[in-house]
Short mmCIF file of C-alpha atoms and ligand atoms in Angstrom, two decimals:
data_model
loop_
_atom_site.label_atom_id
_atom_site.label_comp_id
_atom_site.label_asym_id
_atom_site.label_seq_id
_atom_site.Cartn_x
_atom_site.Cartn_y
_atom_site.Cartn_z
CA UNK A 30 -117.99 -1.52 -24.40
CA UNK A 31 -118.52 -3.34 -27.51
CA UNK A 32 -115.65 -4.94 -28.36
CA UNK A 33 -115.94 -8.77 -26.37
CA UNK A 34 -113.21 -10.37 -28.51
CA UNK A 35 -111.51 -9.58 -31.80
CA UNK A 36 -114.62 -11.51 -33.33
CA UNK A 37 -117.21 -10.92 -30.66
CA UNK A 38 -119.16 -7.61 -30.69
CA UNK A 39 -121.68 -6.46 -28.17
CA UNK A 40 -124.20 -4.32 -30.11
CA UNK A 41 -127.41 -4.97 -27.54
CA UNK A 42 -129.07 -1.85 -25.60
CA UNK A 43 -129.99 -1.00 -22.39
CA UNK A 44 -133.59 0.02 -21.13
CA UNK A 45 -133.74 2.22 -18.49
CA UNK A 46 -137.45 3.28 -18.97
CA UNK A 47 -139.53 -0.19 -18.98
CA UNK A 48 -140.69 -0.12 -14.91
CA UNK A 49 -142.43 -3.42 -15.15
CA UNK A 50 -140.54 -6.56 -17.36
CA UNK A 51 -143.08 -8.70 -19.14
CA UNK A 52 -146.51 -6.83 -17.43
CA UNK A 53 -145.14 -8.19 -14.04
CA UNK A 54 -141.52 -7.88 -12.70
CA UNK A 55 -139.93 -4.17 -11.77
CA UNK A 56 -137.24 -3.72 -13.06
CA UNK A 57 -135.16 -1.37 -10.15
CA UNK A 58 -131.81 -1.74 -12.44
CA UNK A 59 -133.81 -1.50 -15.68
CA UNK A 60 -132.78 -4.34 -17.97
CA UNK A 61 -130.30 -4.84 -21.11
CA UNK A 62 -131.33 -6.95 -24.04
CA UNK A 63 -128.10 -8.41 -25.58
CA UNK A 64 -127.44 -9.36 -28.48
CA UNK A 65 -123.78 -10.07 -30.75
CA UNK A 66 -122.13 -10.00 -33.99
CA UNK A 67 -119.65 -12.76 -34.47
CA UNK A 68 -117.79 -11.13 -37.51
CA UNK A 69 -115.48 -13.11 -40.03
CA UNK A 70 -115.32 -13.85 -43.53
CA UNK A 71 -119.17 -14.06 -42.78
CA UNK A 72 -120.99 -12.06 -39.93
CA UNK A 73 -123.55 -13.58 -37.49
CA UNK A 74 -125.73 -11.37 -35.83
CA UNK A 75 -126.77 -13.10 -32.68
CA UNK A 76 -130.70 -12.49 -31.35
CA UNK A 77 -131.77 -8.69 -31.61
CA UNK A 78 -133.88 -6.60 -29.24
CA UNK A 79 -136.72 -5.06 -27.99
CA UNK A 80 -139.03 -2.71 -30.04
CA UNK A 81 -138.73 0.84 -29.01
CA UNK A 82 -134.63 0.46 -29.77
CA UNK A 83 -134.41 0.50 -33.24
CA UNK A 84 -132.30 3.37 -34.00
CA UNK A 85 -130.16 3.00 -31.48
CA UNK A 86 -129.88 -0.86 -31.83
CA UNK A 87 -129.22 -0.70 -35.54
CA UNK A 88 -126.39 2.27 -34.87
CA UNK A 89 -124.38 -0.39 -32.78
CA UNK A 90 -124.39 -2.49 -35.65
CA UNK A 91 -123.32 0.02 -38.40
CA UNK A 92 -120.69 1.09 -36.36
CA UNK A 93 -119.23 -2.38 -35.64
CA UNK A 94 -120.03 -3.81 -39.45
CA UNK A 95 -118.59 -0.54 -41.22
CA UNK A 96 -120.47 -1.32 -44.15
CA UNK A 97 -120.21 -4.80 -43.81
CA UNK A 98 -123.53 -6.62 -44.89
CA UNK A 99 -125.12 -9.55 -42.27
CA UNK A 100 -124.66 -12.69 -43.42
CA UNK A 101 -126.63 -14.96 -41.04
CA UNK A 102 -129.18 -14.17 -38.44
CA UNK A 103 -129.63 -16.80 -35.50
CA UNK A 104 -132.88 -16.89 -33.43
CA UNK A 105 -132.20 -19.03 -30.26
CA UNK A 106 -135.12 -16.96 -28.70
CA UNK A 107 -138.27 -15.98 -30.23
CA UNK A 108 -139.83 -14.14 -26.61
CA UNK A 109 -140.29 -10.14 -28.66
CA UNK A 110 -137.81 -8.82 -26.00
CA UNK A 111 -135.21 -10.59 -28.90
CA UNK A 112 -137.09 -11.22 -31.71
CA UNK A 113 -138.90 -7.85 -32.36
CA UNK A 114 -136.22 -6.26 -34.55
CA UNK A 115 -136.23 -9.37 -37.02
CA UNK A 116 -138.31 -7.50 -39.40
CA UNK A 117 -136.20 -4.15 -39.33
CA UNK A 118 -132.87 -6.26 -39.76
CA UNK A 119 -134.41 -7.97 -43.24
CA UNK A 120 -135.62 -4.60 -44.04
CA UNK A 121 -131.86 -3.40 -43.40
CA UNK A 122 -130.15 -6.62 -44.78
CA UNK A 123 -131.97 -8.30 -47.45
CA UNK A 124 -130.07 -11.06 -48.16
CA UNK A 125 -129.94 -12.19 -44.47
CA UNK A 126 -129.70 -15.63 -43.83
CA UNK A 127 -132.14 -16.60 -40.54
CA UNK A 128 -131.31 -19.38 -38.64
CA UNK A 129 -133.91 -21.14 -36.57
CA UNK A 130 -134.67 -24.48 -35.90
CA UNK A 131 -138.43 -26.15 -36.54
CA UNK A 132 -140.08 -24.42 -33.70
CA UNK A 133 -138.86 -21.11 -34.53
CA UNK A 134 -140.39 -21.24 -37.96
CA UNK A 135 -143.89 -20.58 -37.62
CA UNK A 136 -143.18 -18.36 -34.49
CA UNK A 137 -141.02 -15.84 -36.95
CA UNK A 138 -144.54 -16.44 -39.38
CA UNK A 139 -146.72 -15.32 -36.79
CA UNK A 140 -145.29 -12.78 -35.29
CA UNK A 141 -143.37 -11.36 -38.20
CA UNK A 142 -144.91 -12.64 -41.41
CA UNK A 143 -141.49 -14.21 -42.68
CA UNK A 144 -141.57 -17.86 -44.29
CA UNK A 145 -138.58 -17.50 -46.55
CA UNK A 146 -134.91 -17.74 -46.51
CA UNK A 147 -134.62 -19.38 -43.19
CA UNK A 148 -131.91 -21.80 -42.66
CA UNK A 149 -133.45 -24.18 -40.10
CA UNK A 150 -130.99 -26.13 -38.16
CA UNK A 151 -130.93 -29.58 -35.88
CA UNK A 152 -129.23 -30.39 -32.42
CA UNK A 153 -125.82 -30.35 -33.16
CA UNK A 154 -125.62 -28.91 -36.51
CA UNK A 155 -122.84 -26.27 -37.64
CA UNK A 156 -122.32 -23.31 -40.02
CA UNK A 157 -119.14 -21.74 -40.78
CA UNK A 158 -118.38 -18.42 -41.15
CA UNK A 159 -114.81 -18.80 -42.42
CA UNK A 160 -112.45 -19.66 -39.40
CA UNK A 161 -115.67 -19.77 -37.06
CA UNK A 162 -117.75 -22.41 -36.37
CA UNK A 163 -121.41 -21.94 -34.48
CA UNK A 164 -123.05 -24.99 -33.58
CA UNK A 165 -126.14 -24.94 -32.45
CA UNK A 166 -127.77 -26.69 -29.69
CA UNK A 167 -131.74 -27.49 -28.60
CA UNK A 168 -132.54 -26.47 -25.12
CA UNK A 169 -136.49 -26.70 -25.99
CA UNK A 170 -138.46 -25.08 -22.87
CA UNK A 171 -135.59 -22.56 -21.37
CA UNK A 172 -137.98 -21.25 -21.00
CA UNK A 173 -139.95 -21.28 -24.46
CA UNK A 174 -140.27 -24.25 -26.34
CA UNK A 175 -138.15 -22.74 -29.38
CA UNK A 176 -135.48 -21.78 -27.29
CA UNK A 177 -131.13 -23.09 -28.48
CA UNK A 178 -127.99 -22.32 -27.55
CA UNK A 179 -125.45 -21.26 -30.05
CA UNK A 180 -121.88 -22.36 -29.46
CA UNK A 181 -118.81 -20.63 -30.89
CA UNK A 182 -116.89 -23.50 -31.16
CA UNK A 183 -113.25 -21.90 -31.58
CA UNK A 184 -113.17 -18.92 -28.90
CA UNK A 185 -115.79 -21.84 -26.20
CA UNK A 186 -118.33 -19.28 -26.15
CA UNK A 187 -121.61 -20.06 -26.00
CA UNK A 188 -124.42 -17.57 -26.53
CA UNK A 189 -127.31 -18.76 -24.44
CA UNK A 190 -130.36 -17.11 -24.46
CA UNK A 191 -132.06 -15.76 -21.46
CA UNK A 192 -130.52 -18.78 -19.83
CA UNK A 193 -127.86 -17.88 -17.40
CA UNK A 194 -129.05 -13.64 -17.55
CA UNK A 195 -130.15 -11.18 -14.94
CA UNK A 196 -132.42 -7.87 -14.44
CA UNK A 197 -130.20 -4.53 -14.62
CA UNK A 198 -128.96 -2.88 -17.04
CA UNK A 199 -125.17 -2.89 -17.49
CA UNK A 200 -123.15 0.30 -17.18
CA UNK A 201 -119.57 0.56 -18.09
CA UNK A 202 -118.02 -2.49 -19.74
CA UNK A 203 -120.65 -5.66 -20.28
CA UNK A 204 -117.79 -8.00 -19.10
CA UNK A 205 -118.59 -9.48 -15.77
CA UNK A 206 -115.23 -8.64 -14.03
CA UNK A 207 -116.07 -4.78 -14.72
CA UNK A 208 -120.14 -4.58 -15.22
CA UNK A 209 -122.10 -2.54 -12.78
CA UNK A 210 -126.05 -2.53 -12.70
CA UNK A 211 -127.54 0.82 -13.86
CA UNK A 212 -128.25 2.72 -10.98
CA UNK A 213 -126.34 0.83 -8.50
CA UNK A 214 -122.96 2.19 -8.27
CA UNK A 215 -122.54 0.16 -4.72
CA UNK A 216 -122.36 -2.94 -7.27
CA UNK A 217 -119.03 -2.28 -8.32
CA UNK A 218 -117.03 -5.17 -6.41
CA UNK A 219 -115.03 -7.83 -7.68
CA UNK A 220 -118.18 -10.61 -6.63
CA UNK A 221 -120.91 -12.09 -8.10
CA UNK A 222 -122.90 -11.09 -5.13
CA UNK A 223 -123.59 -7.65 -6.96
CA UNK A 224 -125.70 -9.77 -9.65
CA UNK A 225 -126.92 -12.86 -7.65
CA UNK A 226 -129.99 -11.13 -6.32
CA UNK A 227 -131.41 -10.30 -9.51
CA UNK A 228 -130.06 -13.20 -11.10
CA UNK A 229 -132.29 -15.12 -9.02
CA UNK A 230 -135.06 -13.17 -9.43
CA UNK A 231 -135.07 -13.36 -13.15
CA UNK A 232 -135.05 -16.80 -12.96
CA UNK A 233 -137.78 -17.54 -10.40
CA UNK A 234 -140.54 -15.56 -11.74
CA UNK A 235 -139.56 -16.16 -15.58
CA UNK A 236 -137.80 -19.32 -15.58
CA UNK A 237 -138.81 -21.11 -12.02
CA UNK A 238 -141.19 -23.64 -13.98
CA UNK A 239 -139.00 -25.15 -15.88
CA UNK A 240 -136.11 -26.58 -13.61
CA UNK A 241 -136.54 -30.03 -15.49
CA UNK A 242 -135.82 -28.51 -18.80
CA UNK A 243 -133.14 -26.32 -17.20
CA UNK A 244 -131.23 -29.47 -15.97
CA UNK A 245 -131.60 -31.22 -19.14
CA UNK A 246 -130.09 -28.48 -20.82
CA UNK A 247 -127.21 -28.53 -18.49
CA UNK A 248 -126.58 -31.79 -18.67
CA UNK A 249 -126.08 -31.18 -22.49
CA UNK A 250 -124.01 -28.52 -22.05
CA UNK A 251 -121.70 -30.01 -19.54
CA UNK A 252 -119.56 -31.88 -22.65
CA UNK A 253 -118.72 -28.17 -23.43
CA UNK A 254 -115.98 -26.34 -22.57
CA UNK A 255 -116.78 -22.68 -22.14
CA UNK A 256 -114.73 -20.08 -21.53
CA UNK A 257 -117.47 -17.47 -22.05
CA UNK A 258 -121.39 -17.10 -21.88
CA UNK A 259 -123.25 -14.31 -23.92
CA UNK A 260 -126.77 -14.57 -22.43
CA UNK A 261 -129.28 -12.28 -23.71
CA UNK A 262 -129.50 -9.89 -20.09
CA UNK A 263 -126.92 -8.99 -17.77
CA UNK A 264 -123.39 -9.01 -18.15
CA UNK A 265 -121.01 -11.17 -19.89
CA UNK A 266 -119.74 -13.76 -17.81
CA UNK A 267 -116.23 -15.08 -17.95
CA UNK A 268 -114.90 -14.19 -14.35
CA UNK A 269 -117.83 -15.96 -12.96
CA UNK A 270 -119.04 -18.76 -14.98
CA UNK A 271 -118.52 -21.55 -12.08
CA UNK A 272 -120.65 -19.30 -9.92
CA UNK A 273 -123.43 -18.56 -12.45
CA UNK A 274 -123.56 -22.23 -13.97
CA UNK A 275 -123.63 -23.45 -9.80
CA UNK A 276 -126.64 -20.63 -9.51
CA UNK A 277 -128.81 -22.07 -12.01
CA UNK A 278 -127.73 -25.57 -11.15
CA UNK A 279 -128.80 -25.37 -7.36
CA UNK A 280 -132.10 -23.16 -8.70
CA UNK A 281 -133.01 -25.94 -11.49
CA UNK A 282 -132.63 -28.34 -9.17
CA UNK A 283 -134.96 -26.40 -6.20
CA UNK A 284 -132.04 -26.27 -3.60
CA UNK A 285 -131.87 -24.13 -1.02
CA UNK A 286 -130.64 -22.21 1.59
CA UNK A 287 -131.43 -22.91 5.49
CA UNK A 288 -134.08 -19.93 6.07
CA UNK A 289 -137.84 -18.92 6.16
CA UNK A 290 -139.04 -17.03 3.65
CA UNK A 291 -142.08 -15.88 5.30
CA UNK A 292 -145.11 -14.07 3.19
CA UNK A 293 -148.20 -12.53 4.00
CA UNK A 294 -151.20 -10.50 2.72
CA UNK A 295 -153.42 -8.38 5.75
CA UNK A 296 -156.22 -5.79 5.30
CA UNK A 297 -156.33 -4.73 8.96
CA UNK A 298 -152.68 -5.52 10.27
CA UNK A 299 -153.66 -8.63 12.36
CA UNK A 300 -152.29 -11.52 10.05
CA UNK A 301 -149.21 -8.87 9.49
CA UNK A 302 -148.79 -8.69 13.24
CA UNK A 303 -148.52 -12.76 13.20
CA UNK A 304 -145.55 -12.44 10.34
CA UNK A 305 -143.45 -9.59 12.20
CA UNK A 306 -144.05 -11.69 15.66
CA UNK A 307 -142.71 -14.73 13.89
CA UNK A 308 -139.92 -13.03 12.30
CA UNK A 309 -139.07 -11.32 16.03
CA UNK A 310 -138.71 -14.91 16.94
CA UNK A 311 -136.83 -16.20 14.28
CA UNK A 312 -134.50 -13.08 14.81
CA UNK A 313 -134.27 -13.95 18.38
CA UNK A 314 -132.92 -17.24 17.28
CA UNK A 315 -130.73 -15.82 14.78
CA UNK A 316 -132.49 -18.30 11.89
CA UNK A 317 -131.85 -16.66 8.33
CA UNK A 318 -135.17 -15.43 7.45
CA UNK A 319 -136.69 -12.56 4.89
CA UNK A 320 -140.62 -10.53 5.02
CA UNK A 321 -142.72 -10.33 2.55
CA UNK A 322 -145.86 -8.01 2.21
CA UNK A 323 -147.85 -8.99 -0.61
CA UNK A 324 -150.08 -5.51 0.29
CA UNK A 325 -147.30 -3.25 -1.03
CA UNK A 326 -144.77 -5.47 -2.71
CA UNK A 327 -144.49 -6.73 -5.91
CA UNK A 328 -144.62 -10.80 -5.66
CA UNK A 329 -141.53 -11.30 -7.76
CA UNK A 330 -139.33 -10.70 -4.44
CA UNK A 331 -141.65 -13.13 -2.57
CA UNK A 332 -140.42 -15.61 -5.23
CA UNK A 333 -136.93 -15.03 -5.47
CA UNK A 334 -136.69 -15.60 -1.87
CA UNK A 335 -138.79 -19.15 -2.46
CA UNK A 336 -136.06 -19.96 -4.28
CA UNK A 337 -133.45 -18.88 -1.44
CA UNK A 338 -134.65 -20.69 1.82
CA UNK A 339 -136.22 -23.85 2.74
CA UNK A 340 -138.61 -23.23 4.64
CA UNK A 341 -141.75 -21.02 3.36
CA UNK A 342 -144.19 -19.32 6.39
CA UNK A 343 -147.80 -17.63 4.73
CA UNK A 344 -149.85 -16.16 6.20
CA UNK A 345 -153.45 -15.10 4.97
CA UNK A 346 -156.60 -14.05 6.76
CA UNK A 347 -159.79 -15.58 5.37
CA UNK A 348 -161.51 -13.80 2.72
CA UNK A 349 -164.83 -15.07 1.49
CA UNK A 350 -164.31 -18.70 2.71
CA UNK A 351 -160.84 -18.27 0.85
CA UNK A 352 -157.33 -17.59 0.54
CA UNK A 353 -156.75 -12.99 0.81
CA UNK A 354 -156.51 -12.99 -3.16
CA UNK A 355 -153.00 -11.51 -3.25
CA UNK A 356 -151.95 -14.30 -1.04
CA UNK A 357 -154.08 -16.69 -3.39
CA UNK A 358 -152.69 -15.27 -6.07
CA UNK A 359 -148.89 -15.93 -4.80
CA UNK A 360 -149.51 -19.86 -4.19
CA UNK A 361 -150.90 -20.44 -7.43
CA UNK A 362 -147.73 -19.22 -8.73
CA UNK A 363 -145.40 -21.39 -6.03
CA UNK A 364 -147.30 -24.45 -7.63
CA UNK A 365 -146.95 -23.46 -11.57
CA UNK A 366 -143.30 -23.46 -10.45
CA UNK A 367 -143.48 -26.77 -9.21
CA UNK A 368 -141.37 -25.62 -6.49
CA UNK A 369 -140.51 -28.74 -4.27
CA UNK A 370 -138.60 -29.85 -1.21
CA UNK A 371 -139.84 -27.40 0.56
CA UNK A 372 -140.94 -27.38 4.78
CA UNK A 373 -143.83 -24.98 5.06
CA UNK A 374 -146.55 -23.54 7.79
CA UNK A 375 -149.30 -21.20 7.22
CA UNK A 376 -150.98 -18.78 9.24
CA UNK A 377 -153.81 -16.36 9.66
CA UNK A 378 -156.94 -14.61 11.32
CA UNK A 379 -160.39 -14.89 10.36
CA UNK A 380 -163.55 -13.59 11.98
CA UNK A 381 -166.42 -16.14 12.39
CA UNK A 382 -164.64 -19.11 10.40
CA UNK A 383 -161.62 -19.77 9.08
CA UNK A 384 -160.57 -21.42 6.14
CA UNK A 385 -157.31 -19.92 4.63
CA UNK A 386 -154.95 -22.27 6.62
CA UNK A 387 -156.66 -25.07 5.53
CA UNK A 388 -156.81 -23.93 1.72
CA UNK A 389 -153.14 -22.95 2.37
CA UNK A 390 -151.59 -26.31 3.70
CA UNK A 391 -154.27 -28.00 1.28
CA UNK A 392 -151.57 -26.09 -2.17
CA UNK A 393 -148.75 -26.94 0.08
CA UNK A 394 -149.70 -30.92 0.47
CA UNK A 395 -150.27 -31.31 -2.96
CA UNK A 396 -146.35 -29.60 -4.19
CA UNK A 397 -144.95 -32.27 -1.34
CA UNK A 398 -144.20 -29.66 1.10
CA UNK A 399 -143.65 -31.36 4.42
CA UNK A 400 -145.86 -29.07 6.81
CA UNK A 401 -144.46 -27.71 10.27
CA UNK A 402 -147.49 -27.89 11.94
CA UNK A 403 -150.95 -28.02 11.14
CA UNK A 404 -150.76 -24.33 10.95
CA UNK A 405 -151.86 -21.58 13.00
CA UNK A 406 -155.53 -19.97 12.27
CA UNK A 407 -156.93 -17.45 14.90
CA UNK A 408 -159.72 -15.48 15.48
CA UNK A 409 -159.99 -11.49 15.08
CA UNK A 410 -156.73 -10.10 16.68
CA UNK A 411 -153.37 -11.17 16.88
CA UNK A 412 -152.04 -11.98 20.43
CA UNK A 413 -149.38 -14.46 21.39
CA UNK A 414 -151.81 -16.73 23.32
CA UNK A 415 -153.81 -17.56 20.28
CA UNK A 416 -151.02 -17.93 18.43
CA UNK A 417 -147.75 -19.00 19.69
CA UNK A 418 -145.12 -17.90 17.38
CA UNK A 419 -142.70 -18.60 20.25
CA UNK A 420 -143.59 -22.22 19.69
CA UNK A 421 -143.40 -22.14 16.05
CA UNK A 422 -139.81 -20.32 15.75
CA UNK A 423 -138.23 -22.88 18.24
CA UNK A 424 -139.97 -25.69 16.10
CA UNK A 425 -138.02 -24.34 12.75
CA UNK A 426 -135.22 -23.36 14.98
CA UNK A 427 -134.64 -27.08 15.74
CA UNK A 428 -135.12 -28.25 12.01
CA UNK A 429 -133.32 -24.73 10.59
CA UNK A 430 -130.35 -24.62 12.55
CA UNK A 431 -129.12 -25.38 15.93
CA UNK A 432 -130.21 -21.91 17.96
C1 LIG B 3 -164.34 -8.89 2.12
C2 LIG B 3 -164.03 -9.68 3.36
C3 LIG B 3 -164.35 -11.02 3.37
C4 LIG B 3 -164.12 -11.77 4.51
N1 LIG B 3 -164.44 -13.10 4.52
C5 LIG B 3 -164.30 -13.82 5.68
C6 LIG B 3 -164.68 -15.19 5.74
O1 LIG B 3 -165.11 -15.79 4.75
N2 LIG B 3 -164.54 -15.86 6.92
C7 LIG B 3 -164.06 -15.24 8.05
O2 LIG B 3 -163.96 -15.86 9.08
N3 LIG B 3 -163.66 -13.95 8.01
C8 LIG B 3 -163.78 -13.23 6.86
N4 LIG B 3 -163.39 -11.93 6.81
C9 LIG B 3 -162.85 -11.31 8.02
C10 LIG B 3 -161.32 -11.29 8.05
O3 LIG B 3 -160.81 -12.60 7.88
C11 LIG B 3 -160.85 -10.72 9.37
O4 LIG B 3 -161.23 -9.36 9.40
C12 LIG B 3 -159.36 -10.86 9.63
O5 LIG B 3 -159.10 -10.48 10.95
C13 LIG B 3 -158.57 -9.98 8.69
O6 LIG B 3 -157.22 -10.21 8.91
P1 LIG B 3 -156.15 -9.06 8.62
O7 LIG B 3 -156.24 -8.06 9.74
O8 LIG B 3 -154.84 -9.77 8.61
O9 LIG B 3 -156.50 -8.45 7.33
C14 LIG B 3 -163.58 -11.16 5.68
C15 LIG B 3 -163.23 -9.81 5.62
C16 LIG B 3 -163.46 -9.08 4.46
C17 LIG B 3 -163.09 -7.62 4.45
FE1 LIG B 4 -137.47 -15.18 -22.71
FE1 LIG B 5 -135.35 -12.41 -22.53
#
């Protein structure tokens, strides 16, 4: 398990008890947080991990380091899922060496009270550690605005942060070609299907703002060669790299799949009887197309499949002149992810006026969604005569795909 390379250990942990990742996201597969020794005449120790793991965390090391002191400890994240065991390591290893660059500093002061012996380091500086070179590049706002890359230079293997990582913990080896997420035995295969799911779930509700930043950073990285990524969740990749690096390419860049990702909220069922008539349609058609139930799903699936199709159907009942809050509550966070090139059409009942369509294709309009239709409000109960989800899945049907 630990062993990545003759230099490269794995010494992160898994967490199979954390239900919900940063106050928000399940976590169905738990989660690992990674982190490496690069070990040579000098060792590196690469990130850390969450609080709660100590023992365990620091056993990994021992066991890899046989006595061996730390010589250098690189921060390219400073989120506490990495960063919280910074304290115990200088407690452990003294004369540690932490390397951060000029963001990280007063981050590792606030959270951590440390201001001294901290090697701070610039885009494209280097240290050795005898035959091993890390050089260290700035990916500022992947998704924090501290956040660099740290590049191996002699075995191309660049450890990268949260950038290019997934939910689920890893069972078995941490190398792609062999890793299965905990609890998910079915995952064994010899694809990066098994991971893509929750790869693009962790990066639409954690990373989904920042597909600028994420580009930029890619475009840095592209004068690499890498044979390797050590991100800070998920598994290893080697096997997969062109697949991963084309995931977050296509996400960064807000490309999608043909398919409606339709989402709703309903208190008494009629709104919801609008989404499952609309789905029955697209179905019908056979136009790719997911359902998602604010009511009694968490809204990081509702995201991830944002992120998958190109088309996005809501539905909401008015509320108090309003958006249903959980529906409310969804958009706001389709717009702080800037999510573009999108076609969209909302949908909903009301009782004596209506006003969530409106609101809806109002947040749509103003990310540059190009609306289907001027969207379908209705009064009190569903029924196909007030509105004509017939109509509205051949309209998507023609843009979609040819039905
Ligand atoms: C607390 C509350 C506030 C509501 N506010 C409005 C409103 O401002 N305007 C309106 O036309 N209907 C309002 N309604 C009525 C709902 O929009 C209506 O019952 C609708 O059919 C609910 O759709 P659903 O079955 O999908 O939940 C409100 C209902 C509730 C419970
Ligand atoms: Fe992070
Ligand atoms: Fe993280």
């Amino acid at each position: 398990m630990s062993r990545i390379s003759e230099k490269i250990r794995y010494v992160g942990v898994n967490d199979l008890s954390k239900v919900i990742f940063e106050g928000m996201w399940p976590l169905p597969f738990g989660v690992s947080y990674n982190s490496y020794l690069v070990v040579d005449e000098k060792v590196a120790l690469i990130d850390t991990a969450e609080a709660g793991f100590a023992p365990e965390y620091l056993d990994n090391i021992r066991r890899e380091l046989c006595g061996r002191k730390i010589d250098y400890l690189v921060i390219n994240h400073m989120e506490p899922d990495h960063s919280s065991l910074i304290s115990m390591i200088r407690e452990e290893y003294p004369q540690v060496r932490i390397v951060g660059n000029a963001k990280t500093v007063p981050m590792i002061k606030g959270y951590h009270g440390i201001a001294d012996n901290i090697h701070v380091v610039k885009d494209g500086d280097s240290i050795s550690l005898g035959e091993s070179t890390l050089t260290f590049y700035m990916t500022p706002m992947v998704h924090w605005p501290e956040t660099m890359m740290t590049y191996f230079n002699e075995e191309k293997t660049l450890f990268s942060g949260d950038a290019f990582g997934t939910f689920g913990a890893v069972e078995g080896t941490v190398l792609d070609s062999g890793a299965v997420l905990a609890g998910r035995t079915d995952s064994r295969t010899d694809t990066f299907e098994a991971f893509r799911d929750e790869m693009r779930r962790y990066y639409s509700n954690i990373v989904g703002k920042f597909g600028q930043t994420v580009q930029a950073a890619l475009k840095k990285l592209s004068g690499l060669e890498i044979s390797r990524i050590c991100s800070t969740h998920g598994p290893v990749w080697e096997k997969f790299i062109p697949q991963v690096v084309s995931c977050y390419d296509r996400l960064s860049r807000y490309e999608a799949e043909k398919g409606v990702c339709i989402v709703y909220g309903s208190m008494y069922g009629n709104t919801a009887g609008a989404a499952k008539a609309l789905a029955a349609e697209l179905a019908k058609r056979g136009v790719p197309h997911v359902l998602h139930n604010l009511c009694t799903e968490n809204v990081s699936y509702a995201y991830r499949d944002v992120f998958l199709y190109d088309t996005l159907a809501v539905g909401s009942p008015t509320y108090n002149n309003d958006i249903f809050p959980p529906v409310g509550n969804f958009m706001r966070g389709v717009c702080a992810r800037l999510v573009k090139n999108r076609k969209f059409v909302a949908f909903g009942s009301y009782t004596w006026a209506g006003a969530s369509v409106k609101l809806l294709n109002e947040m749509a309009a103003g990310l540059g969604f190009s609306l289907i239709s001027e969207g379908l409000s209705f009064p009190q109960a569903f029924s196909s005569e007030k509105c004509d989800m017939e109509a509205l899945a051949d309209r998507i049907c023609s843009e979609v795909s040819p039905c």
